[in-house]
Structures are given as C-alpha cells and as structure tokens.
PDB file of C-alpha atoms and ligand atoms in Angstrom:
ATOM      1  CA  UNK A1372      -8.899   9.388 -22.631  1.00 72.00           C
ATOM      2  CA  UNK A1373     -12.258   9.116 -21.393  1.00 85.00           C
ATOM      3  CA  UNK A1374     -12.969   8.253 -17.839  1.00 90.00           C
ATOM      4  CA  UNK A1375     -13.682   4.342 -17.007  1.00 95.00           C
ATOM      5  CA  UNK A1376     -16.971   2.944 -16.445  1.00 97.00           C
ATOM      6  CA  UNK A1377     -17.446   2.952 -13.081  1.00 98.00           C
ATOM      7  CA  UNK A1378     -19.545  -0.038 -11.231  1.00 98.00           C
ATOM      8  CA  UNK A1379     -20.595  -0.113  -7.880  1.00 97.00           C
ATOM      9  CA  UNK A1380     -22.093  -3.804  -6.985  1.00 97.00           C
ATOM     10  CA  UNK A1381     -20.389  -7.006  -7.376  1.00 98.00           C
ATOM     11  CA  UNK A1382     -22.858  -8.287  -9.695  1.00 98.00           C
ATOM     12  CA  UNK A1383     -22.027  -5.452 -11.954  1.00 98.00           C
ATOM     13  CA  UNK A1384     -18.349  -6.359 -11.569  1.00 98.00           C
ATOM     14  CA  UNK A1385     -18.694  -9.665 -11.888  1.00 98.00           C
ATOM     15  CA  UNK A1386     -20.695  -9.214 -15.099  1.00 98.00           C
ATOM     16  CA  UNK A1387     -18.094  -7.158 -16.941  1.00 98.00           C
ATOM     17  CA  UNK A1388     -15.190  -9.460 -15.766  1.00 98.00           C
ATOM     18  CA  UNK A1389     -17.223 -12.431 -17.066  1.00 98.00           C
ATOM     19  CA  UNK A1390     -17.125 -10.431 -20.624  1.00 98.00           C
ATOM     20  CA  UNK A1391     -13.883  -9.788 -20.831  1.00 98.00           C
ATOM     21  CA  UNK A1392     -13.025 -13.442 -20.093  1.00 98.00           C
ATOM     22  CA  UNK A1393     -14.926 -14.870 -22.729  1.00 98.00           C
ATOM     23  CA  UNK A1394     -13.614 -12.226 -25.084  1.00 98.00           C
ATOM     24  CA  UNK A1395      -9.986 -14.251 -23.950  1.00 98.00           C
ATOM     25  CA  UNK A1396      -8.681 -10.771 -22.111  1.00 98.00           C
ATOM     26  CA  UNK A1397      -6.463 -10.821 -19.251  1.00 98.00           C
ATOM     27  CA  UNK A1398      -7.341  -8.956 -16.005  1.00 98.00           C
ATOM     28  CA  UNK A1399      -5.088  -6.805 -13.849  1.00 98.00           C
ATOM     29  CA  UNK A1400      -6.515  -4.981 -10.575  1.00 99.00           C
ATOM     30  CA  UNK A1401      -5.099  -2.327  -8.492  1.00 99.00           C
ATOM     31  CA  UNK A1402      -6.504  -1.936  -4.798  1.00 98.00           C
ATOM     32  CA  UNK A1403      -6.674   2.074  -3.589  1.00 98.00           C
ATOM     33  CA  UNK A1404      -8.281   3.758  -1.121  1.00 98.00           C
ATOM     34  CA  UNK A1405      -8.905   6.338  -3.419  1.00 97.00           C
ATOM     35  CA  UNK A1406      -7.216   9.910  -3.026  1.00 96.00           C
ATOM     36  CA  UNK A1407      -5.406   9.098  -6.416  1.00 97.00           C
ATOM     37  CA  UNK A1408      -2.215  10.759  -6.718  1.00 98.00           C
ATOM     38  CA  UNK A1409       1.199   9.733  -9.356  1.00 98.00           C
ATOM     39  CA  UNK A1410       1.952   6.850  -6.648  1.00 98.00           C
ATOM     40  CA  UNK A1411      -1.334   4.855  -7.763  1.00 98.00           C
ATOM     41  CA  UNK A1412      -1.307   5.474 -11.479  1.00 98.00           C
ATOM     42  CA  UNK A1413       1.947   4.249 -11.464  1.00 98.00           C
ATOM     43  CA  UNK A1414       0.510   1.061 -10.118  1.00 98.00           C
ATOM     44  CA  UNK A1415      -2.465   1.452 -12.854  1.00 98.00           C
ATOM     45  CA  UNK A1416       0.354   1.731 -15.878  1.00 98.00           C
ATOM     46  CA  UNK A1417       2.109  -1.470 -14.556  1.00 98.00           C
ATOM     47  CA  UNK A1418      -1.119  -2.913 -14.665  1.00 98.00           C
ATOM     48  CA  UNK A1419      -2.209  -2.077 -18.195  1.00 97.00           C
ATOM     49  CA  UNK A1420       1.153  -3.260 -19.385  1.00 98.00           C
ATOM     50  CA  UNK A1421       0.505  -6.745 -17.889  1.00 98.00           C
ATOM     51  CA  UNK A1422      -2.832  -7.464 -19.114  1.00 98.00           C
ATOM     52  CA  UNK A1423      -5.622  -6.582 -21.372  1.00 98.00           C
ATOM     53  CA  UNK A1424      -8.181  -5.032 -19.123  1.00 98.00           C
ATOM     54  CA  UNK A1425      -7.377  -3.056 -15.618  1.00 98.00           C
ATOM     55  CA  UNK A1426     -10.069  -2.287 -12.678  1.00 98.00           C
ATOM     56  CA  UNK A1427      -9.277  -0.244 -10.148  1.00 98.00           C
ATOM     57  CA  UNK A1428     -10.970  -0.513  -6.936  1.00 98.00           C
ATOM     58  CA  UNK A1429     -11.936   2.696  -4.943  1.00 98.00           C
ATOM     59  CA  UNK A1430     -12.580   2.079  -1.312  1.00 98.00           C
ATOM     60  CA  UNK A1431     -11.876   3.408   1.872  1.00 98.00           C
ATOM     61  CA  UNK A1432     -12.175   0.125   3.932  1.00 98.00           C
ATOM     62  CA  UNK A1433     -13.174   0.765   7.402  1.00 97.00           C
ATOM     63  CA  UNK A1434     -12.029  -2.771   8.907  1.00 96.00           C
ATOM     64  CA  UNK A1435      -8.279  -1.547   8.506  1.00 96.00           C
ATOM     65  CA  UNK A1436      -8.905   1.731  10.641  1.00 97.00           C
ATOM     66  CA  UNK A1437      -8.547   1.463  14.318  1.00 96.00           C
ATOM     67  CA  UNK A1438     -11.100   3.243  16.078  1.00 95.00           C
ATOM     68  CA  UNK A1439      -9.026   6.221  17.305  1.00 94.00           C
ATOM     69  CA  UNK A1440      -7.454   6.640  13.480  1.00 95.00           C
ATOM     70  CA  UNK A1441      -8.421   9.057  10.720  1.00 93.00           C
ATOM     71  CA  UNK A1442     -11.260   6.700   8.569  1.00 96.00           C
ATOM     72  CA  UNK A1443     -13.658   9.614   9.171  1.00 95.00           C
ATOM     73  CA  UNK A1444     -11.300  12.401   7.868  1.00 94.00           C
ATOM     74  CA  UNK A1445      -9.417  10.061   4.993  1.00 95.00           C
ATOM     75  CA  UNK A1446      -9.689  12.034   1.943  1.00 94.00           C
ATOM     76  CA  UNK A1447     -12.580  10.876  -0.203  1.00 96.00           C
ATOM     77  CA  UNK A1448     -12.851  12.687  -3.681  1.00 96.00           C
ATOM     78  CA  UNK A1449     -14.367  10.542  -6.408  1.00 97.00           C
ATOM     79  CA  UNK A1450     -14.802  12.899  -9.049  1.00 97.00           C
ATOM     80  CA  UNK A1451     -11.000  13.982  -8.929  1.00 97.00           C
ATOM     81  CA  UNK A1452     -10.275  10.268  -8.793  1.00 98.00           C
ATOM     82  CA  UNK A1453     -11.997   9.686 -12.102  1.00 97.00           C
ATOM     83  CA  UNK A1454     -10.821  12.436 -13.638  1.00 96.00           C
ATOM     84  CA  UNK A1455      -7.126  10.996 -12.700  1.00 97.00           C
ATOM     85  CA  UNK A1456      -8.283   7.955 -13.946  1.00 97.00           C
ATOM     86  CA  UNK A1457      -9.114   9.065 -17.556  1.00 96.00           C
ATOM     87  CA  UNK A1458      -5.343   9.995 -17.950  1.00 96.00           C
ATOM     88  CA  UNK A1459      -4.377   6.358 -17.784  1.00 96.00           C
ATOM     89  CA  UNK A1460      -5.862   3.291 -19.440  1.00 86.00           C
ATOM     90  CA  UNK A1461      -8.047   2.265 -16.773  1.00 96.00           C
ATOM     91  CA  UNK A1462     -10.919   0.240 -17.893  1.00 97.00           C
ATOM     92  CA  UNK A1463     -13.401   0.176 -14.828  1.00 98.00           C
ATOM     93  CA  UNK A1464     -13.461   1.668 -11.584  1.00 98.00           C
ATOM     94  CA  UNK A1465     -15.109  -0.470  -8.787  1.00 98.00           C
ATOM     95  CA  UNK A1466     -16.378   1.315  -6.352  1.00 98.00           C
ATOM     96  CA  UNK A1467     -18.384  -0.797  -3.843  1.00 98.00           C
ATOM     97  CA  UNK A1468     -20.130   0.887  -0.594  1.00 97.00           C
ATOM     98  CA  UNK A1469     -19.172  -0.410   2.946  1.00 97.00           C
ATOM     99  CA  UNK A1470     -22.563  -1.748   3.252  1.00 96.00           C
ATOM    100  CA  UNK A1471     -21.956  -3.675   0.265  1.00 95.00           C
ATOM    101  CA  UNK A1472     -18.705  -5.098   1.165  1.00 98.00           C
ATOM    102  CA  UNK A1473     -19.831  -5.715   4.595  1.00 98.00           C
ATOM    103  CA  UNK A1474     -23.454  -6.193   4.881  1.00 97.00           C
ATOM    104  CA  UNK A1475     -25.284  -6.455   8.255  1.00 97.00           C
ATOM    105  CA  UNK A1476     -24.107  -9.770  10.066  1.00 98.00           C
ATOM    106  CA  UNK A1477     -20.393  -9.752   8.210  1.00 98.00           C
ATOM    107  CA  UNK A1478     -18.367 -11.996  10.657  1.00 98.00           C
ATOM    108  CA  UNK A1479     -15.422 -13.198   8.785  1.00 98.00           C
ATOM    109  CA  UNK A1480     -11.873 -12.060   9.443  1.00 98.00           C
ATOM    110  CA  UNK A1481      -8.322 -13.460   7.682  1.00 98.00           C
ATOM    111  CA  UNK A1482      -5.558 -13.192  10.291  1.00 98.00           C
ATOM    112  CA  UNK A1483      -2.342 -13.527   8.187  1.00 98.00           C
ATOM    113  CA  UNK A1484       0.960 -14.873  10.272  1.00 98.00           C
ATOM    114  CA  UNK A1485       4.809 -14.510   8.829  1.00 97.00           C
ATOM    115  CA  UNK A1486       5.183 -10.990   7.499  1.00 98.00           C
ATOM    116  CA  UNK A1487       2.522  -9.158   9.495  1.00 98.00           C
ATOM    117  CA  UNK A1488       4.284  -9.651  12.976  1.00 97.00           C
ATOM    118  CA  UNK A1489       6.024  -6.409  14.437  1.00 98.00           C
ATOM    119  CA  UNK A1490       6.377  -3.292  12.550  1.00 98.00           C
ATOM    120  CA  UNK A1491       2.839  -1.812  11.583  1.00 98.00           C
ATOM    121  CA  UNK A1492       1.235  -4.915  13.816  1.00 98.00           C
ATOM    122  CA  UNK A1493       3.078  -3.235  16.946  1.00 98.00           C
ATOM    123  CA  UNK A1494       0.827  -0.034  16.491  1.00 98.00           C
ATOM    124  CA  UNK A1495      -1.624  -1.285  14.166  1.00 98.00           C
ATOM    125  CA  UNK A1496      -2.943  -4.392  15.594  1.00 97.00           C
ATOM    126  CA  UNK A1497      -5.965  -5.036  13.464  1.00 97.00           C
ATOM    127  CA  UNK A1498      -4.604  -3.270  10.622  1.00 98.00           C
ATOM    128  CA  UNK A1499      -3.503  -6.274   8.345  1.00 98.00           C
ATOM    129  CA  UNK A1500      -6.300  -8.508   9.563  1.00 98.00           C
ATOM    130  CA  UNK A1501      -8.428  -5.482   7.952  1.00 98.00           C
ATOM    131  CA  UNK A1502      -6.686  -5.657   4.843  1.00 98.00           C
ATOM    132  CA  UNK A1503      -6.523  -9.238   4.224  1.00 98.00           C
ATOM    133  CA  UNK A1504      -9.926  -9.587   4.527  1.00 98.00           C
ATOM    134  CA  UNK A1505     -10.801  -6.598   1.996  1.00 98.00           C
ATOM    135  CA  UNK A1506      -7.865  -8.179  -0.437  1.00 99.00           C
ATOM    136  CA  UNK A1507      -8.863 -11.400  -0.439  1.00 98.00           C
ATOM    137  CA  UNK A1508     -12.860 -10.183  -1.119  1.00 98.00           C
ATOM    138  CA  UNK A1509     -11.647  -7.923  -3.733  1.00 98.00           C
ATOM    139  CA  UNK A1510      -9.806 -10.864  -5.149  1.00 98.00           C
ATOM    140  CA  UNK A1511     -12.529 -13.371  -5.020  1.00 98.00           C
ATOM    141  CA  UNK A1512     -14.831 -10.602  -6.666  1.00 98.00           C
ATOM    142  CA  UNK A1513     -12.474  -9.607  -9.248  1.00 98.00           C
ATOM    143  CA  UNK A1514     -10.392 -12.919 -10.128  1.00 98.00           C
ATOM    144  CA  UNK A1515      -7.562 -10.917 -11.357  1.00 98.00           C
ATOM    145  CA  UNK A1516      -4.825 -13.017 -13.155  1.00 98.00           C
ATOM    146  CA  UNK A1517      -2.487  -9.924 -11.958  1.00 98.00           C
ATOM    147  CA  UNK A1518      -2.937  -7.267  -8.692  1.00 99.00           C
ATOM    148  CA  UNK A1519      -0.115  -4.714  -8.547  1.00 99.00           C
ATOM    149  CA  UNK A1520       0.642  -3.336  -4.875  1.00 99.00           C
ATOM    150  CA  UNK A1521       3.270  -0.946  -4.124  1.00 98.00           C
ATOM    151  CA  UNK A1522       6.541  -1.091  -2.187  1.00 98.00           C
ATOM    152  CA  UNK A1523       5.250   2.115  -0.412  1.00 98.00           C
ATOM    153  CA  UNK A1524       3.670  -0.059   1.879  1.00 98.00           C
ATOM    154  CA  UNK A1525       6.287  -2.759   1.924  1.00 98.00           C
ATOM    155  CA  UNK A1526       5.256  -4.989   4.895  1.00 98.00           C
ATOM    156  CA  UNK A1527       1.441  -5.148   3.162  1.00 98.00           C
ATOM    157  CA  UNK A1528       3.042  -6.102  -0.123  1.00 98.00           C
ATOM    158  CA  UNK A1529       4.845  -8.841   1.665  1.00 98.00           C
ATOM    159  CA  UNK A1530       1.406  -9.619   3.972  1.00 98.00           C
ATOM    160  CA  UNK A1531      -0.345  -9.867   0.657  1.00 98.00           C
ATOM    161  CA  UNK A1532       1.992 -12.041  -1.064  1.00 98.00           C
ATOM    162  CA  UNK A1533       1.673 -14.426   1.883  1.00 98.00           C
ATOM    163  CA  UNK A1534      -1.990 -14.287   1.814  1.00 98.00           C
ATOM    164  CA  UNK A1535      -2.050 -15.314  -1.576  1.00 98.00           C
ATOM    165  CA  UNK A1536       0.281 -18.122  -1.216  1.00 98.00           C
ATOM    166  CA  UNK A1537      -1.276 -19.556   1.808  1.00 98.00           C
ATOM    167  CA  UNK A1538      -4.616 -19.496   0.168  1.00 98.00           C
ATOM    168  CA  UNK A1539      -3.723 -20.451  -3.168  1.00 98.00           C
ATOM    169  CA  UNK A1540      -5.316 -17.734  -4.901  1.00 98.00           C
ATOM    170  CA  UNK A1541      -4.541 -17.763  -8.350  1.00 98.00           C
ATOM    171  CA  UNK A1542      -3.165 -14.236  -8.760  1.00 98.00           C
ATOM    172  CA  UNK A1543      -0.074 -12.883  -9.405  1.00 98.00           C
ATOM    173  CA  UNK A1544       1.074 -10.292  -7.285  1.00 98.00           C
ATOM    174  CA  UNK A1545       3.398  -7.456  -8.798  1.00 98.00           C
ATOM    175  CA  UNK A1546       5.516  -4.921  -6.196  1.00 98.00           C
ATOM    176  CA  UNK A1547       6.288  -1.536  -8.014  1.00 98.00           C
ATOM    177  CA  UNK A1548       8.686   1.062  -6.418  1.00 98.00           C
ATOM    178  CA  UNK A1549       7.761   3.942  -4.617  1.00 98.00           C
ATOM    179  CA  UNK A1550       6.620   7.269  -6.485  1.00 98.00           C
ATOM    180  CA  UNK A1551       8.344  10.298  -4.898  1.00 98.00           C
ATOM    181  CA  UNK A1552       8.137  13.714  -5.362  1.00 96.00           C
ATOM    182  CA  UNK A1553      11.064  15.678  -5.988  1.00 96.00           C
ATOM    183  CA  UNK A1554      12.613  15.836  -2.669  1.00 95.00           C
ATOM    184  CA  UNK A1555      12.126  12.238  -2.404  1.00 96.00           C
ATOM    185  CA  UNK A1556       8.907  12.297  -0.119  1.00 98.00           C
ATOM    186  CA  UNK A1557       7.070   9.251  -0.552  1.00 98.00           C
ATOM    187  CA  UNK A1558       3.817  10.289  -2.222  1.00 98.00           C
ATOM    188  CA  UNK A1559       0.523   9.597   0.429  1.00 96.00           C
ATOM    189  CA  UNK A1560      -2.769  10.231   0.221  1.00 92.00           C
ATOM    190  CA  UNK A1561      -1.952  11.022   3.923  1.00 92.00           C
ATOM    191  CA  UNK A1562       0.481  13.943   2.594  1.00 95.00           C
ATOM    192  CA  UNK A1563      -2.512  15.937   2.383  1.00 92.00           C
ATOM    193  CA  UNK A1564      -3.067  16.543   5.877  1.00 94.00           C
ATOM    194  CA  UNK A1565       0.493  18.140   6.200  1.00 96.00           C
ATOM    195  CA  UNK A1566       0.823  21.809   6.157  1.00 96.00           C
ATOM    196  CA  UNK A1567       4.108  23.630   4.635  1.00 96.00           C
ATOM    197  CA  UNK A1568       6.603  23.329   7.751  1.00 96.00           C
ATOM    198  CA  UNK A1569       5.500  19.543   8.222  1.00 97.00           C
ATOM    199  CA  UNK A1570       5.969  18.780   4.702  1.00 97.00           C
ATOM    200  CA  UNK A1571       9.450  20.112   5.087  1.00 97.00           C
ATOM    201  CA  UNK A1572      10.218  17.888   8.440  1.00 98.00           C
ATOM    202  CA  UNK A1573       8.501  14.961   6.012  1.00 98.00           C
ATOM    203  CA  UNK A1574      11.094  15.449   3.518  1.00 98.00           C
ATOM    204  CA  UNK A1575      13.777  14.339   5.970  1.00 98.00           C
ATOM    205  CA  UNK A1576      12.206  10.903   6.479  1.00 98.00           C
ATOM    206  CA  UNK A1577      13.367   9.819   3.182  1.00 98.00           C
ATOM    207  CA  UNK A1578      16.908  11.193   3.772  1.00 98.00           C
ATOM    208  CA  UNK A1579      17.311   9.680   7.035  1.00 98.00           C
ATOM    209  CA  UNK A1580      16.267   6.510   5.681  1.00 98.00           C
ATOM    210  CA  UNK A1581      19.067   6.323   2.931  1.00 98.00           C
ATOM    211  CA  UNK A1582      21.540   7.696   5.223  1.00 98.00           C
ATOM    212  CA  UNK A1583      20.954   4.831   7.634  1.00 98.00           C
ATOM    213  CA  UNK A1584      21.026   2.531   4.643  1.00 97.00           C
ATOM    214  CA  UNK A1585      24.295   3.713   3.501  1.00 97.00           C
ATOM    215  CA  UNK A1586      25.608   3.288   7.096  1.00 97.00           C
ATOM    216  CA  UNK A1587      24.557  -0.419   6.958  1.00 96.00           C
ATOM    217  CA  UNK A1588      25.715  -1.174   3.557  1.00 93.00           C
ATOM    218  CA  UNK A1589      29.052   0.184   4.585  1.00 94.00           C
ATOM    219  CA  UNK A1590      28.988  -1.869   7.027  1.00 94.00           C
ATOM    220  CA  UNK A1591      27.300  -0.396  10.357  1.00 96.00           C
ATOM    221  CA  UNK A1592      25.940  -2.571  13.368  1.00 95.00           C
ATOM    222  CA  UNK A1593      22.335  -2.894  12.429  1.00 95.00           C
ATOM    223  CA  UNK A1594      21.025  -1.935  16.064  1.00 96.00           C
ATOM    224  CA  UNK A1595      23.295   1.218  15.809  1.00 97.00           C
ATOM    225  CA  UNK A1596      22.128   2.337  12.477  1.00 97.00           C
ATOM    226  CA  UNK A1597      18.514   2.058  13.101  1.00 98.00           C
ATOM    227  CA  UNK A1598      18.975   4.072  16.680  1.00 98.00           C
ATOM    228  CA  UNK A1599      20.994   7.005  14.865  1.00 98.00           C
ATOM    229  CA  UNK A1600      18.312   7.045  12.311  1.00 98.00           C
ATOM    230  CA  UNK A1601      15.842   7.084  15.166  1.00 98.00           C
ATOM    231  CA  UNK A1602      17.576  10.022  16.804  1.00 98.00           C
ATOM    232  CA  UNK A1603      17.977  11.964  13.678  1.00 98.00           C
ATOM    233  CA  UNK A1604      14.122  11.442  13.278  1.00 98.00           C
ATOM    234  CA  UNK A1605      13.385  13.418  16.575  1.00 98.00           C
ATOM    235  CA  UNK A1606      16.001  16.184  15.467  1.00 98.00           C
ATOM    236  CA  UNK A1607      14.746  16.805  12.144  1.00 98.00           C
ATOM    237  CA  UNK A1608      11.282  17.294  14.094  1.00 98.00           C
ATOM    238  CA  UNK A1609       9.065  14.267  14.020  1.00 98.00           C
ATOM    239  CA  UNK A1610       7.354  13.985  17.362  1.00 98.00           C
ATOM    240  CA  UNK A1611       7.032  10.504  17.922  1.00 98.00           C
ATOM    241  CA  UNK A1612       8.919   7.621  15.845  1.00 98.00           C
ATOM    242  CA  UNK A1613       7.030   4.274  16.015  1.00 98.00           C
ATOM    243  CA  UNK A1614       9.829   2.333  14.615  1.00 98.00           C
ATOM    244  CA  UNK A1615      13.130   1.933  12.356  1.00 98.00           C
ATOM    245  CA  UNK A1616      13.870  -1.747  12.045  1.00 98.00           C
ATOM    246  CA  UNK A1617      16.202  -3.198   9.487  1.00 98.00           C
ATOM    247  CA  UNK A1618      14.460  -6.643   8.194  1.00 97.00           C
ATOM    248  CA  UNK A1619      15.041  -9.049   5.181  1.00 97.00           C
ATOM    249  CA  UNK A1620      13.146  -8.049   2.115  1.00 97.00           C
ATOM    250  CA  UNK A1621      11.448 -11.580   1.761  1.00 94.00           C
ATOM    251  CA  UNK A1622      10.371 -12.721   4.718  1.00 95.00           C
ATOM    252  CA  UNK A1623      10.663  -9.631   6.887  1.00 97.00           C
ATOM    253  CA  UNK A1624      12.795 -11.316   9.615  1.00 96.00           C
ATOM    254  CA  UNK A1625      15.222  -9.440  11.451  1.00 95.00           C
ATOM    255  CA  UNK A1626      18.149  -8.309   8.962  1.00 95.00           C
ATOM    256  CA  UNK A1627      21.530 -10.505   8.420  1.00 93.00           C
ATOM    257  CA  UNK A1628      24.082  -8.801   6.487  1.00 91.00           C
ATOM    258  CA  UNK A1629      24.146 -11.856   3.790  1.00 89.00           C
ATOM    259  CA  UNK A1630      20.882 -11.281   3.022  1.00 91.00           C
ATOM    260  CA  UNK A1631      18.705  -8.654   0.858  1.00 91.00           C
ATOM    261  CA  UNK A1632      17.567  -5.935   3.148  1.00 96.00           C
ATOM    262  CA  UNK A1633      14.717  -3.334   3.767  1.00 98.00           C
ATOM    263  CA  UNK A1634      14.675  -0.387   5.873  1.00 98.00           C
ATOM    264  CA  UNK A1635      11.326   0.391   6.843  1.00 98.00           C
ATOM    265  CA  UNK A1636      10.078   3.202   9.388  1.00 98.00           C
ATOM    266  CA  UNK A1637       7.131   5.129  10.757  1.00 98.00           C
ATOM    267  CA  UNK A1638       6.812   8.260  12.393  1.00 98.00           C
ATOM    268  CA  UNK A1639       4.161  10.999  13.624  1.00 98.00           C
ATOM    269  CA  UNK A1640       4.371  14.467  12.575  1.00 97.00           C
ATOM    270  CA  UNK A1641       1.326  16.229  14.313  1.00 94.00           C
ATOM    271  CA  UNK A1642      -1.591  13.911  13.851  1.00 93.00           C
ATOM    272  CA  UNK A1643      -0.250  12.083  10.610  1.00 95.00           C
ATOM    273  CA  UNK A1644       1.859   9.254  11.054  1.00 97.00           C
ATOM    274  CA  UNK A1645       4.075   8.773   7.626  1.00 98.00           C
ATOM    275  CA  UNK A1646       5.810   5.587   6.990  1.00 98.00           C
ATOM    276  CA  UNK A1647       7.982   4.709   4.174  1.00 98.00           C
ATOM    277  CA  UNK A1648      11.111   2.189   3.144  1.00 98.00           C
ATOM    278  CA  UNK A1649      14.368   1.985   1.264  1.00 98.00           C
ATOM    279  CA  UNK A1650      16.118  -1.173   0.035  1.00 97.00           C
ATOM    280  CA  UNK A1651      19.515  -2.044   1.907  1.00 96.00           C
ATOM    281  CA  UNK A1652      22.002  -2.731  -0.752  1.00 88.00           C
ATOM    282  CA  UNK A1653      25.145  -4.917   0.419  1.00 76.00           C
ATOM    283  CA  UNK A1654      26.815  -5.304  -3.096  1.00 67.00           C
TER     284      UNK A1654
HETATM  285  P1  AMP B2457      -3.720   3.467  -0.387  1.00 66.08           P
HETATM  286  O1  AMP B2457      -4.634   4.120  -1.234  1.00 66.08           O
HETATM  287  O2  AMP B2457      -3.183   4.072   0.296  1.00 66.08           O
HETATM  288  O3  AMP B2457      -4.048   2.426   0.030  1.00 66.08           O
HETATM  289  O4  AMP B2457      -2.896   2.612  -1.694  1.00 66.08           O
HETATM  290  C1  AMP B2457      -3.320   1.864  -2.754  1.00 66.08           C
HETATM  291  C2  AMP B2457      -1.851   1.410  -3.749  1.00 66.08           C
HETATM  292  O5  AMP B2457      -1.120   2.672  -3.697  1.00 66.08           O
HETATM  293  C3  AMP B2457      -0.979   0.441  -2.403  1.00 66.08           C
HETATM  294  O6  AMP B2457      -0.349  -0.817  -3.118  1.00 66.08           O
HETATM  295  C4  AMP B2457      -0.010   1.508  -2.110  1.00 66.08           C
HETATM  296  O7  AMP B2457       1.203   0.607  -1.952  1.00 66.08           O
HETATM  297  C5  AMP B2457       0.257   2.054  -3.330  1.00 66.08           C
HETATM  298  N1  AMP B2457       0.874   3.545  -3.148  1.00 66.08           N
HETATM  299  C6  AMP B2457       0.792   4.828  -2.529  1.00 66.08           C
HETATM  300  N2  AMP B2457       1.416   5.491  -2.501  1.00 66.08           N
HETATM  301  C7  AMP B2457       2.139   5.011  -3.072  1.00 66.08           C
HETATM  302  C8  AMP B2457       3.692   5.441  -3.973  1.00 66.08           C
HETATM  303  N3  AMP B2457       3.871   6.692  -3.559  1.00 66.08           N
HETATM  304  N4  AMP B2457       4.069   4.597  -4.848  1.00 66.08           N
HETATM  305  C9  AMP B2457       3.796   3.612  -5.128  1.00 66.08           C
HETATM  306  N5  AMP B2457       2.558   2.998  -5.109  1.00 66.08           N
HETATM  307  C10 AMP B2457       1.837   3.474  -3.970  1.00 66.08           C
END
C-alpha cells in the first residue's frame, strides 16, 4: 500500500473532507501524537472498518504537557510514521504545526468535569484541559463520523466521551483494546525511553495489575488489593507509584463490587512515567 496523502493546514483538511462527503463517504478519525506503533495501527484498522475514509492526525500537542514534562524529547519521526501508515489503509494524515493549531492570541480552554477528576489529574492537573481542547479542535476541523481512542489511556477515553456528550459533538467515540508486547507491556511511544533493565521492570506493571484484578474478582477488599499492588510495584523496581485505583468502568467513580470495574495505575521508572489499566471482572 502507498503512503497516505498529507495535509498540514485546516483549509486543506476541510477541502479533502468536503470532497469525501460530497461522494457520500463516512469519515473516521484517529488522533495521535505520532511515533506510531502497533497500538496506533490497531486503532486505524478499526477506523477503516467503520468508515470508508480514515484520517490520522499526528500532532504533539504542547498544551497537554506541563512545563516539567517531556514535550521537547517526545519522539518525532514523521517519515517513519508515514511509512507505517502505508501498511494500513489510512487515507489522509493531518500534520498541523503548533502555529496552525494555536495561533498567536489563542485563548480558549475546555475543562471537562466528571471522569477527569482524580487519577491522572492529581498528578497532571492541566493534562485533560489540553487533551479536551485539542480533541474538540480536531473534531471541529475534521467533523468525523467516528473517532477511535485506545483503552490504554482509559481515563482519557472516558473524558473524550464526556466531552462529546456534553457538547453534542456529532461523533461516535469507539474505544479500542490495548495492544501489548509479548510480555504484556502496553505499547507506548514512551517505551522508547526505557533501557533493557527498565523494560524488564516495566513488563511487571501489567502482571501486577492483573494479579490485583484477580484478587478483587475473588473478593479482596478494594483498598487491600490496591495497597498490595503498590507494594508489588515498588518491590519490582518502580521508583514512584503515582496511583493504583479501582474505579467504575463507565463513570470512573470509586469501584463498587456490583459495578463493572477498571484497575488503573501510573508509576515511574527513572524519568519515564508509565500508565496501564485492566478490567476487573466480577463474573
Ligand atoms: P498517543 O499518540 O499516545 O497520544 O495515542 C494516540 C491514541 O493511540 C490514543 O487513543 C491512545 O490511547 C492510543 N494508544 C496508544 N497506545 C496504545 C496501545 N498500546 N494500544 C491501543 N491503543 C493505544
């Protein structure tokens, strides 16, 4: 397959989508920050099944990084990304510049409540404002019928659903399962920061979460299971555990046994922060 066409202006994106719509074609969007891996490709495959046309945005969104975070060193590799997109059926890559997305004088922020409370927000207080604002912009620019987001960033998926529901954005959000390496490590662009020793520790994150989810499923108390998981993460070599929490899958309220649950965690390995989550199945 050949590389997708690339547009970097909102006007060119809109023109292309207008042509598709004129031909009666539906559009699915996959927002990404690039440094693509199999996880991203899996979302694009789902998008291509849902709609006749698929647009992938590649934009490292500065407003979702705090000043102390890794914006400058976040991997940027557009040529390689376009080669990867050639292996799936993406029709168009949208690669706006920071100036195009946030021209001088830009002064709007979207703040989503509900599922954005706690978890990531306790440690990255401006993160979801950045995400919600850029996702709203992308949706207004591309007006997709569908958009696919990974369960890997589970809280983000919930926040995006809330955003679209509350603002009546006419897009159906599709959640896609987390793609993992052979050892269970969730694929992430940030895994590129890890050396061999750190990778071995990183692979324990999912093992420990699955064990805690199994303990919850077989009756362990919520706070005992999460405290044990925190201890296990530290013992495995994570230097700092930001959180391990059991939440309700839909609302992200604290988990109650009679509700579908999700166990979510964030922990640090050196300068790299990893997140992961697993389902808590109670029968
Ligand atoms: P990012 O480029 O990290 O902003 O991610 C773009 C999209 O890819 C988000 O919807 C992520 O949840 C999703 N994603 C990232 N890693 C994975 C993975 N391992 N499996 C499935 N989806 C993923």
